[in-house]
mmCIF file of C-alpha atoms and ligand atoms in Angstrom:
data_model
loop_
_atom_site.group_PDB
_atom_site.id
_atom_site.type_symbol
_atom_site.label_atom_id
_atom_site.label_comp_id
_atom_site.label_asym_id
_atom_site.label_seq_id
_atom_site.Cartn_x
_atom_site.Cartn_y
_atom_site.Cartn_z
ATOM 1 C CA UNK I 27 53.973 -51.789 -132.715
ATOM 2 C CA UNK I 28 55.041 -53.408 -129.282
ATOM 3 C CA UNK I 29 54.725 -50.882 -126.818
ATOM 4 C CA UNK I 30 54.633 -50.058 -123.178
ATOM 5 C CA UNK I 31 56.008 -48.943 -120.111
ATOM 6 C CA UNK I 32 59.624 -49.693 -119.423
ATOM 7 C CA UNK I 33 61.588 -48.782 -116.139
ATOM 8 C CA UNK I 34 65.222 -47.679 -116.761
ATOM 9 C CA UNK I 35 67.446 -47.557 -113.759
ATOM 10 C CA UNK I 36 70.740 -45.898 -114.851
ATOM 11 C CA UNK I 37 73.009 -43.480 -112.978
ATOM 12 C CA UNK I 38 74.434 -42.339 -116.115
ATOM 13 C CA UNK I 39 72.779 -39.132 -117.011
ATOM 14 C CA UNK I 40 74.155 -39.328 -120.812
ATOM 15 C CA UNK I 41 72.863 -43.182 -121.061
ATOM 16 C CA UNK I 42 69.512 -42.318 -119.757
ATOM 17 C CA UNK I 43 69.169 -39.438 -122.238
ATOM 18 C CA UNK I 44 69.962 -41.855 -124.983
ATOM 19 C CA UNK I 45 67.679 -44.747 -124.124
ATOM 20 C CA UNK I 46 64.958 -41.735 -123.655
ATOM 21 C CA UNK I 47 65.113 -40.460 -126.902
ATOM 22 C CA UNK I 48 65.229 -43.766 -128.508
ATOM 23 C CA UNK I 49 62.765 -45.704 -126.492
ATOM 24 C CA UNK I 50 60.013 -42.723 -126.678
ATOM 25 C CA UNK I 51 60.420 -42.231 -130.383
ATOM 26 C CA UNK I 52 59.225 -46.141 -130.697
ATOM 27 C CA UNK I 53 55.976 -45.388 -128.415
ATOM 28 C CA UNK I 54 57.118 -46.749 -125.155
ATOM 29 C CA UNK I 55 56.593 -44.760 -121.854
ATOM 30 C CA UNK I 56 59.595 -44.199 -119.840
ATOM 31 C CA UNK I 57 60.313 -44.167 -116.042
ATOM 32 C CA UNK I 58 63.387 -43.285 -114.980
ATOM 33 C CA UNK I 59 65.930 -43.669 -111.459
ATOM 34 C CA UNK I 60 69.483 -43.179 -111.013
ATOM 35 C CA UNK I 61 69.650 -45.483 -107.719
ATOM 36 C CA UNK I 62 69.105 -49.067 -106.952
ATOM 37 C CA UNK I 63 66.587 -48.232 -103.862
ATOM 38 C CA UNK I 64 64.873 -45.945 -106.335
ATOM 39 C CA UNK I 65 64.067 -48.357 -108.670
ATOM 40 C CA UNK I 66 62.702 -50.899 -106.644
ATOM 41 C CA UNK I 67 60.608 -48.563 -105.026
ATOM 42 C CA UNK I 68 59.473 -47.532 -108.861
ATOM 43 C CA UNK I 69 59.367 -50.949 -109.713
ATOM 44 C CA UNK I 70 56.530 -51.409 -107.228
ATOM 45 C CA UNK I 71 54.251 -48.035 -108.106
ATOM 46 C CA UNK I 72 54.773 -47.697 -111.754
ATOM 47 C CA UNK I 73 54.453 -51.391 -112.547
ATOM 48 C CA UNK I 74 56.636 -51.246 -115.647
ATOM 49 C CA UNK I 75 56.124 -54.010 -118.481
ATOM 50 C CA UNK I 76 59.992 -54.359 -118.605
ATOM 51 C CA UNK I 77 62.764 -53.345 -116.652
ATOM 52 C CA UNK I 78 66.132 -52.028 -118.119
ATOM 53 C CA UNK I 79 68.739 -51.828 -114.981
ATOM 54 C CA UNK I 80 72.316 -51.074 -114.987
ATOM 55 C CA UNK I 81 74.349 -53.201 -113.048
ATOM 56 C CA UNK I 82 77.026 -50.514 -111.782
ATOM 57 C CA UNK I 83 74.581 -48.522 -109.513
ATOM 58 C CA UNK I 84 76.156 -46.037 -106.753
ATOM 59 C CA UNK I 85 74.168 -47.205 -103.973
ATOM 60 C CA UNK I 86 73.121 -51.123 -104.323
ATOM 61 C CA UNK I 87 74.403 -54.061 -105.913
ATOM 62 C CA UNK I 88 72.591 -54.978 -109.460
ATOM 63 C CA UNK I 89 71.822 -58.517 -108.363
ATOM 64 C CA UNK I 90 70.433 -57.170 -104.898
ATOM 65 C CA UNK I 91 68.264 -55.058 -107.118
ATOM 66 C CA UNK I 92 67.136 -58.148 -109.285
ATOM 67 C CA UNK I 93 66.423 -60.397 -106.005
ATOM 68 C CA UNK I 94 64.208 -57.483 -104.510
ATOM 69 C CA UNK I 95 61.663 -57.160 -107.518
ATOM 70 C CA UNK I 96 61.867 -60.966 -108.031
ATOM 71 C CA UNK I 97 60.579 -61.172 -104.835
ATOM 72 C CA UNK I 98 57.104 -59.658 -106.066
ATOM 73 C CA UNK I 99 57.292 -59.826 -109.657
ATOM 74 C CA UNK I 100 58.130 -61.745 -113.086
ATOM 75 C CA UNK I 101 58.714 -58.376 -114.824
ATOM 76 C CA UNK I 102 61.296 -58.913 -117.623
ATOM 77 C CA UNK I 103 64.436 -57.496 -116.645
ATOM 78 C CA UNK I 104 67.172 -56.290 -119.279
ATOM 79 C CA UNK I 105 70.436 -55.723 -117.639
ATOM 80 C CA UNK I 106 73.281 -53.220 -119.067
ATOM 81 C CA UNK I 107 76.724 -54.711 -118.095
ATOM 82 C CA UNK I 108 80.348 -53.604 -119.139
ATOM 83 C CA UNK I 109 82.159 -55.765 -121.018
ATOM 84 C CA UNK I 110 85.127 -56.558 -118.339
ATOM 85 C CA UNK I 111 82.237 -57.641 -115.938
ATOM 86 C CA UNK I 112 81.807 -61.439 -117.269
ATOM 87 C CA UNK I 113 80.937 -62.844 -113.822
ATOM 88 C CA UNK I 114 78.597 -59.938 -112.840
ATOM 89 C CA UNK I 115 76.685 -60.353 -115.788
ATOM 90 C CA UNK I 116 76.145 -64.391 -115.257
ATOM 91 C CA UNK I 117 75.546 -63.998 -111.989
ATOM 92 C CA UNK I 118 72.797 -61.476 -112.635
ATOM 93 C CA UNK I 119 70.977 -63.569 -115.131
ATOM 94 C CA UNK I 120 70.937 -66.353 -112.341
ATOM 95 C CA UNK I 121 69.640 -63.873 -109.881
ATOM 96 C CA UNK I 122 66.516 -63.936 -112.712
ATOM 97 C CA UNK I 123 67.336 -61.023 -115.116
ATOM 98 C CA UNK I 124 66.400 -62.240 -118.510
ATOM 99 C CA UNK I 125 68.793 -60.547 -120.712
ATOM 100 C CA UNK I 126 71.557 -58.305 -121.167
ATOM 101 C CA UNK I 127 73.246 -56.081 -123.199
ATOM 102 C CA UNK I 128 77.045 -55.139 -123.167
ATOM 103 C CA UNK I 129 77.943 -51.299 -123.098
ATOM 104 C CA UNK I 130 78.338 -49.490 -125.402
ATOM 105 C CA UNK I 131 75.561 -51.135 -127.289
ATOM 106 C CA UNK I 132 74.033 -49.781 -130.452
ATOM 107 C CA UNK I 133 70.073 -48.712 -130.356
ATOM 108 C CA UNK I 134 69.476 -51.667 -132.973
ATOM 109 C CA UNK I 135 70.382 -54.530 -130.648
ATOM 110 C CA UNK I 136 68.798 -52.650 -127.585
ATOM 111 C CA UNK I 137 65.532 -52.693 -129.231
ATOM 112 C CA UNK I 138 65.723 -56.281 -130.362
ATOM 113 C CA UNK I 139 66.268 -57.412 -126.951
ATOM 114 C CA UNK I 140 63.137 -55.130 -125.389
ATOM 115 C CA UNK I 141 61.236 -56.431 -128.142
ATOM 116 C CA UNK I 142 61.688 -60.188 -127.644
ATOM 117 C CA UNK I 143 61.296 -59.895 -124.062
ATOM 118 C CA UNK I 144 57.781 -58.117 -124.453
ATOM 119 C CA UNK I 145 56.853 -60.981 -126.609
ATOM 120 C CA UNK I 146 57.822 -63.347 -124.637
ATOM 121 C CA UNK I 147 56.467 -62.218 -121.642
ATOM 122 C CA UNK I 148 53.169 -61.348 -123.683
ATOM 123 C CA UNK I 149 53.540 -65.098 -124.861
ATOM 124 C CA UNK I 150 54.128 -66.559 -121.543
ATOM 125 C CA UNK I 151 50.857 -65.511 -119.850
ATOM 126 C CA UNK I 152 49.135 -68.319 -121.835
ATOM 127 C CA UNK I 153 51.488 -71.879 -121.643
ATOM 128 C CA UNK I 154 51.811 -72.949 -125.159
ATOM 129 C CA UNK I 155 51.162 -76.841 -125.433
ATOM 130 C CA UNK I 156 53.152 -76.665 -129.034
ATOM 131 C CA UNK I 157 56.141 -74.766 -130.022
ATOM 132 C CA UNK I 158 57.007 -74.370 -133.735
ATOM 133 C CA UNK I 159 59.757 -72.599 -135.559
ATOM 134 C CA UNK I 160 59.733 -72.939 -138.740
ATOM 135 C CA UNK I 161 59.948 -76.865 -139.958
ATOM 136 C CA UNK I 162 60.317 -77.783 -136.035
ATOM 137 C CA UNK I 163 57.788 -78.509 -133.620
ATOM 138 C CA UNK I 164 57.717 -79.280 -130.039
ATOM 139 C CA UNK I 165 54.656 -80.616 -128.403
ATOM 140 C CA UNK I 166 55.611 -80.141 -124.514
ATOM 141 C CA UNK I 167 52.194 -81.870 -123.477
ATOM 142 C CA UNK I 168 53.219 -85.231 -125.500
ATOM 143 C CA UNK I 169 56.876 -84.956 -125.348
ATOM 144 C CA UNK I 170 57.008 -85.540 -129.005
ATOM 145 C CA UNK I 171 59.795 -83.752 -131.532
ATOM 146 C CA UNK I 172 58.942 -83.328 -135.262
ATOM 147 C CA UNK I 173 61.064 -82.155 -138.195
ATOM 148 C CA UNK I 174 59.671 -81.368 -141.420
ATOM 149 C CA UNK I 175 56.780 -84.032 -140.252
ATOM 150 C CA UNK I 176 59.500 -86.765 -139.324
ATOM 151 C CA UNK I 177 59.544 -87.710 -135.843
ATOM 152 C CA UNK I 178 62.968 -86.662 -133.966
ATOM 153 C CA UNK I 179 64.112 -89.381 -131.030
ATOM 154 C CA UNK I 180 65.083 -87.676 -128.406
ATOM 155 C CA UNK I 181 66.216 -88.464 -124.689
ATOM 156 C CA UNK I 182 64.474 -87.862 -122.025
ATOM 157 C CA UNK I 183 67.139 -85.448 -120.952
ATOM 158 C CA UNK I 184 67.772 -83.986 -124.649
ATOM 159 C CA UNK I 185 63.783 -83.439 -124.571
ATOM 160 C CA UNK I 186 64.211 -81.786 -121.196
ATOM 161 C CA UNK I 187 66.675 -79.414 -122.455
ATOM 162 C CA UNK I 188 65.281 -78.776 -125.486
ATOM 163 C CA UNK I 189 61.540 -77.782 -123.505
ATOM 164 C CA UNK I 190 63.713 -75.502 -121.112
ATOM 165 C CA UNK I 191 64.907 -73.131 -123.766
ATOM 166 C CA UNK I 192 61.820 -73.282 -126.106
ATOM 167 C CA UNK I 193 59.605 -72.044 -123.076
ATOM 168 C CA UNK I 194 62.586 -69.370 -122.594
ATOM 169 C CA UNK I 195 62.278 -68.812 -126.398
ATOM 170 C CA UNK I 196 63.936 -65.614 -126.906
ATOM 171 C CA UNK I 197 65.391 -65.190 -123.524
ATOM 172 C CA UNK I 198 69.014 -66.220 -122.592
ATOM 173 C CA UNK I 199 68.941 -69.324 -119.967
ATOM 174 C CA UNK I 200 72.130 -69.631 -118.093
ATOM 175 C CA UNK I 201 74.663 -72.867 -118.078
ATOM 176 C CA UNK I 202 74.034 -73.229 -114.757
ATOM 177 C CA UNK I 203 70.252 -72.723 -114.712
ATOM 178 C CA UNK I 204 69.962 -75.524 -117.784
ATOM 179 C CA UNK I 205 72.398 -77.798 -115.829
ATOM 180 C CA UNK I 206 70.717 -77.281 -112.693
ATOM 181 C CA UNK I 207 66.883 -77.713 -114.011
ATOM 182 C CA UNK I 208 67.676 -80.937 -116.265
ATOM 183 C CA UNK I 209 70.937 -82.398 -114.311
ATOM 184 C CA UNK I 210 69.921 -81.356 -111.084
ATOM 185 C CA UNK I 211 71.494 -78.745 -108.668
ATOM 186 C CA UNK I 212 74.626 -80.967 -107.801
ATOM 187 C CA UNK I 213 75.378 -81.007 -111.532
ATOM 188 C CA UNK I 214 74.992 -77.093 -111.740
ATOM 189 C CA UNK I 215 79.011 -76.836 -112.794
ATOM 190 C CA UNK I 216 79.313 -79.628 -114.894
ATOM 191 C CA UNK I 217 79.761 -77.731 -118.093
ATOM 192 C CA UNK I 218 80.930 -80.504 -120.194
ATOM 193 C CA UNK I 219 77.543 -82.637 -119.533
ATOM 194 C CA UNK I 220 75.404 -79.435 -121.635
ATOM 195 C CA UNK I 221 77.980 -78.907 -124.253
ATOM 196 C CA UNK I 222 77.786 -82.851 -124.966
ATOM 197 C CA UNK I 223 74.064 -82.816 -125.213
ATOM 198 C CA UNK I 224 73.535 -79.495 -126.919
ATOM 199 C CA UNK I 225 75.840 -81.111 -129.507
ATOM 200 C CA UNK I 226 74.063 -84.103 -129.748
ATOM 201 C CA UNK I 227 70.608 -82.098 -129.366
ATOM 202 C CA UNK I 228 71.705 -79.828 -132.339
ATOM 203 C CA UNK I 229 73.100 -82.810 -134.482
ATOM 204 C CA UNK I 230 69.412 -84.344 -134.189
ATOM 205 C CA UNK I 231 67.887 -81.028 -135.272
ATOM 206 C CA UNK I 232 69.967 -80.518 -137.974
ATOM 207 C CA UNK I 233 70.775 -77.120 -136.298
ATOM 208 C CA UNK I 234 74.309 -75.776 -137.577
ATOM 209 C CA UNK I 235 76.057 -73.989 -134.681
ATOM 210 C CA UNK I 236 77.909 -71.867 -136.998
ATOM 211 C CA UNK I 237 74.603 -70.599 -138.203
ATOM 212 C CA UNK I 238 71.724 -71.987 -135.815
ATOM 213 C CA UNK I 239 68.001 -71.788 -136.801
ATOM 214 C CA UNK I 240 67.044 -73.122 -133.654
ATOM 215 C CA UNK I 241 69.448 -72.846 -130.426
ATOM 216 C CA UNK I 242 72.140 -69.688 -130.115
ATOM 217 C CA UNK I 243 75.044 -69.979 -128.416
ATOM 218 C CA UNK I 244 75.673 -67.240 -125.810
ATOM 219 C CA UNK I 245 79.340 -67.594 -125.024
ATOM 220 C CA UNK I 246 80.374 -67.962 -121.531
ATOM 221 C CA UNK I 247 76.913 -67.327 -120.684
ATOM 222 C CA UNK I 248 73.866 -69.948 -122.095
ATOM 223 C CA UNK I 249 71.977 -70.774 -124.306
ATOM 224 C CA UNK I 250 68.984 -68.942 -126.329
ATOM 225 C CA UNK I 251 66.293 -70.720 -128.348
ATOM 226 C CA UNK I 252 65.395 -68.365 -131.321
ATOM 227 C CA UNK I 253 62.986 -65.830 -130.538
ATOM 228 C CA UNK I 254 59.485 -66.491 -132.731
ATOM 229 C CA UNK I 255 60.155 -63.885 -134.951
ATOM 230 C CA UNK I 256 63.377 -64.687 -136.243
ATOM 231 C CA UNK I 257 64.491 -61.021 -135.341
ATOM 232 C CA UNK I 258 67.906 -62.148 -132.924
ATOM 233 C CA UNK I 259 71.240 -62.305 -135.491
ATOM 234 C CA UNK I 260 73.417 -64.364 -133.039
ATOM 235 C CA UNK I 261 75.636 -61.933 -131.450
ATOM 236 C CA UNK I 262 78.290 -60.262 -133.811
ATOM 237 C CA UNK I 263 80.380 -59.148 -130.944
ATOM 238 C CA UNK I 264 81.681 -62.796 -129.924
ATOM 239 C CA UNK I 265 83.153 -63.765 -126.343
ATOM 240 C CA UNK I 266 85.456 -61.023 -125.759
HETATM 241 CA CA1 CA E 9 76.583 -46.998 -113.808
#
């Protein structure tokens, strides 16, 4: 069982209680704060393995909390957002958060996100030279991709896109992050480039967008390479 220390920054006492019961029953140690300022301070002193951050805090903008924590820490940050706040959620991911759940959320979904983030941060401490998912293997050093043992010919940009997603397996990479990294900051709004290249990549990998094995779409936000434990089903909530 994955365990660890989680910092919860949330001003709603009902949600705090709900999460405390659920997370402690799974063996996690929980620290709680109700404001952004206290959360930033506690992140420094408690050294959590994961931060769960509500974006709607009374004293500070959620993005500012993320930016402050990111000044010194790469701790995984899972944000809690409300359904109407699509732009806020994307901005939080661009500011350095790693994933989100939308309120109201089920505990099974939240626990899947928590475990995936803790796994990816644990494996991220040693850079992998090769990433394997089922019959797909990606050799990051040699820039070689194989599917069921047969080489897959990718263009440079297709490879860069796949490698960026695979290095962040289990985490969302936003449209803007993908575009800025693969095409350069001047192209960070050229969403159509990204759609075309994701489509080509999926075709070459035999990945069906309706039943993805490798690349999951996060509508309105970005893409996610499948977590290694294959525990992340595509979101059932759609893009509403
Ligand atoms: Ca709130």
